[in-house]
Short mmCIF file of C-alpha atoms in Angstrom, two decimals:
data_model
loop_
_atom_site.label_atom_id
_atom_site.label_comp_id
_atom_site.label_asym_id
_atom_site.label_seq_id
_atom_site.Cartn_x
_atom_site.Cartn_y
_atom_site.Cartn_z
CA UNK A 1 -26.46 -19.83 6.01
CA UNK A 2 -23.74 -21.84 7.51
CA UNK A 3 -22.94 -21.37 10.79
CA UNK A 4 -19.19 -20.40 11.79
CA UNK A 5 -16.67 -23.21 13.14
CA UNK A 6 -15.49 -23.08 16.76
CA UNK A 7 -12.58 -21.56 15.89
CA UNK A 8 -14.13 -18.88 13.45
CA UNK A 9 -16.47 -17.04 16.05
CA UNK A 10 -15.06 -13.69 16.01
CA UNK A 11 -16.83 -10.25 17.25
CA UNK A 12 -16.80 -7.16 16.55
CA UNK A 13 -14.36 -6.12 19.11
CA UNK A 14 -11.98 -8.64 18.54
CA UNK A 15 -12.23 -7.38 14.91
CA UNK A 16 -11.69 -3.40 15.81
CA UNK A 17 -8.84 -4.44 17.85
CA UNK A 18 -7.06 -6.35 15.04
CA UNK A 19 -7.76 -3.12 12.96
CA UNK A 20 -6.09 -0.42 15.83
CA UNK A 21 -3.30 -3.03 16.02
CA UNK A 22 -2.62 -3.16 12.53
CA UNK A 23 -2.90 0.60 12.37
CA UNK A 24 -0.56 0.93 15.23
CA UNK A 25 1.82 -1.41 13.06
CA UNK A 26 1.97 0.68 9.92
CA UNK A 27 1.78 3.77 11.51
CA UNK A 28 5.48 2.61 13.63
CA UNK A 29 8.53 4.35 13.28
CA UNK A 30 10.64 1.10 12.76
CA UNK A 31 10.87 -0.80 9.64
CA UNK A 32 10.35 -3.89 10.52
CA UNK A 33 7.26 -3.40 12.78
CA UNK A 34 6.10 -1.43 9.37
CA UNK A 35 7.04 -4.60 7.21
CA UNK A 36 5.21 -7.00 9.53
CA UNK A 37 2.00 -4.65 9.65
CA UNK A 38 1.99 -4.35 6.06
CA UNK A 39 2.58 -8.40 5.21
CA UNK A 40 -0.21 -8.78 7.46
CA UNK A 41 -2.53 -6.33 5.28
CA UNK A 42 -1.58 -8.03 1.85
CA UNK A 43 -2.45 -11.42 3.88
CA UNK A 44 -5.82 -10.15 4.27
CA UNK A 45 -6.20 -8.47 0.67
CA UNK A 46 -5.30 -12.00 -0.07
CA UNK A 47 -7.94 -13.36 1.58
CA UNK A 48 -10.85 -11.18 -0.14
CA UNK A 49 -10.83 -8.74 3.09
CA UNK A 50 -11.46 -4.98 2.40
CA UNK A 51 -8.62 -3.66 3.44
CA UNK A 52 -9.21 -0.14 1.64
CA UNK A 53 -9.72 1.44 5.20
CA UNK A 54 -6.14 1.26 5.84
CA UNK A 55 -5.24 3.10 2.26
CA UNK A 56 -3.76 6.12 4.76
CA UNK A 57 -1.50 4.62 6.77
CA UNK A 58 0.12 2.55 3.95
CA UNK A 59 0.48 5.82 2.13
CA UNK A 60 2.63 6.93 4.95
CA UNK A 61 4.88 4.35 4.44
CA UNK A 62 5.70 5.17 0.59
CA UNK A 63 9.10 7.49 1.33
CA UNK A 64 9.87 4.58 3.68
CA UNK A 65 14.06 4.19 2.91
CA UNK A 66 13.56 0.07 3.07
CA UNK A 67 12.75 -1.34 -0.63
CA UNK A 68 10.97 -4.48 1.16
CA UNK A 69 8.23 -1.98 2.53
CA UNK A 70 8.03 0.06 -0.92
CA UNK A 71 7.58 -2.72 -2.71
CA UNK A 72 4.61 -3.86 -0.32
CA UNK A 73 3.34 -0.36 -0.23
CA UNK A 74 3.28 -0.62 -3.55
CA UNK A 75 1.81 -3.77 -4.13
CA UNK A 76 -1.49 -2.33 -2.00
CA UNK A 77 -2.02 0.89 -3.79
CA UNK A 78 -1.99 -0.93 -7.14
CA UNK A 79 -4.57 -3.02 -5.41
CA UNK A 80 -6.90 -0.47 -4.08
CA UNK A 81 -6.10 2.29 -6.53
CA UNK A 82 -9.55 1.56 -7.71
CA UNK A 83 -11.33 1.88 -5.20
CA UNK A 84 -10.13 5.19 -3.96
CA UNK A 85 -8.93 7.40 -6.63
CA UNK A 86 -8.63 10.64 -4.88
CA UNK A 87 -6.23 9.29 -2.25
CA UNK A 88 -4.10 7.27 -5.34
CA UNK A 89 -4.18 10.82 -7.24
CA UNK A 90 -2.18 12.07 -3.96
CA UNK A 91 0.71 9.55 -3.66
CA UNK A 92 1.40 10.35 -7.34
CA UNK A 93 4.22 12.82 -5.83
CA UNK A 94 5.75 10.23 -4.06
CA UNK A 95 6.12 8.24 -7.39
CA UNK A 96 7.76 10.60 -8.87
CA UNK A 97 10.27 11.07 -6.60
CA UNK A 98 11.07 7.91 -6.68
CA UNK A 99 11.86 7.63 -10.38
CA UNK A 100 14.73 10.24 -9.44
CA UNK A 101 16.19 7.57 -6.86
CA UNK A 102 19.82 6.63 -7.36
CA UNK A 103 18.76 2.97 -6.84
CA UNK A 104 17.80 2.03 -10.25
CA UNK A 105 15.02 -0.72 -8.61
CA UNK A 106 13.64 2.06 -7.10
CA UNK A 107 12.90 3.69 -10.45
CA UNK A 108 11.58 0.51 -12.50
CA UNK A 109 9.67 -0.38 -9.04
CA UNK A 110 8.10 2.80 -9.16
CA UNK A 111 7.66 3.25 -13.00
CA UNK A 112 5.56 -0.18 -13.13
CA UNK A 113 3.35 0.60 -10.19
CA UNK A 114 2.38 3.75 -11.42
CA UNK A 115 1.85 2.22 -14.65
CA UNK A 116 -0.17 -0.82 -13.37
CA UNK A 117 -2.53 1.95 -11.59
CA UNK A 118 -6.12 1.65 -13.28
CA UNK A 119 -6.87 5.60 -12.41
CA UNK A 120 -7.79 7.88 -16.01
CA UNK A 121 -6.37 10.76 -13.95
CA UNK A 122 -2.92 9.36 -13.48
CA UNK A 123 -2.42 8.04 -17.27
CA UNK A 124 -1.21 11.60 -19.09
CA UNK A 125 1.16 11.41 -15.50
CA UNK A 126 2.71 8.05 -16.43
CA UNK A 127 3.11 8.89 -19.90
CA UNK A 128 5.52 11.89 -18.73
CA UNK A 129 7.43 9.61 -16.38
CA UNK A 130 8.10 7.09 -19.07
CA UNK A 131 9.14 9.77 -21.71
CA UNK A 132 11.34 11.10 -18.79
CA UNK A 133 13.21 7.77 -18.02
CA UNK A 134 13.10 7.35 -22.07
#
């Protein structure tokens, strides 16, 4: 087992507080803060971190107004979907409000994620929306 560099060392508190402070950031009532906390998450998804335990307070964020945060929102739950079903079956809703936006990226944005969801439960779902939109 190789033994972490000098600047690798990190403990378990310094990794609970990243995890509260990235929390706090998607859990803000600005946009941006929202936008930073959640470019940090898909850095870490990036980097092979389970990042699943934050799959509630980036669902918070889905009726966010900003498309740069929906379309980061989204990007996670397509992600995690897998993972945890039950709490992808819930943001379903959300989706399909957003395929009655007025901003027509909203609607494809939304129409692809909820297709690109790997969930059995949400396929006879998706299949509506599309005939909808159709």
């Amino acid at each position: 087992m190789a033994l972490p560099g000098p600047g690798r060392m990190v403990d378990d508190a310094q990794i609970e507080e990243e995890r509260r402070d990235l929390d706090k950031l998607l859990r803000s009532t600005t946009a941006r803060e929202k936008l930073d906390g959640l470019k940090r998450l898909i850095g870490m998804m990036s980097t092979g971190r389970d990042v699943s335990g934050f799959f509630p307070s980036v669902v918070l964020n889905i009726q966010q107004d900003s498309f740069e945060v929906k379309v980061l929102v989204y990007m996670y739950l397509v992600r995690t979907a897998e993972q945890k079903p039950d709490e992808a079956l819930l943001s379903i809703n959300s989706f399909q409000k957003d395929l009655a936006h007025p901003n027509p990226r909203v609607r494809a944005l939304a129409l692809r994620v909820m297709s690109s969801i790997r969930v059995a439960v949400i396929v006879p779902v998706v299949i509506l929306a599309v005939r909808k939109c159709a």
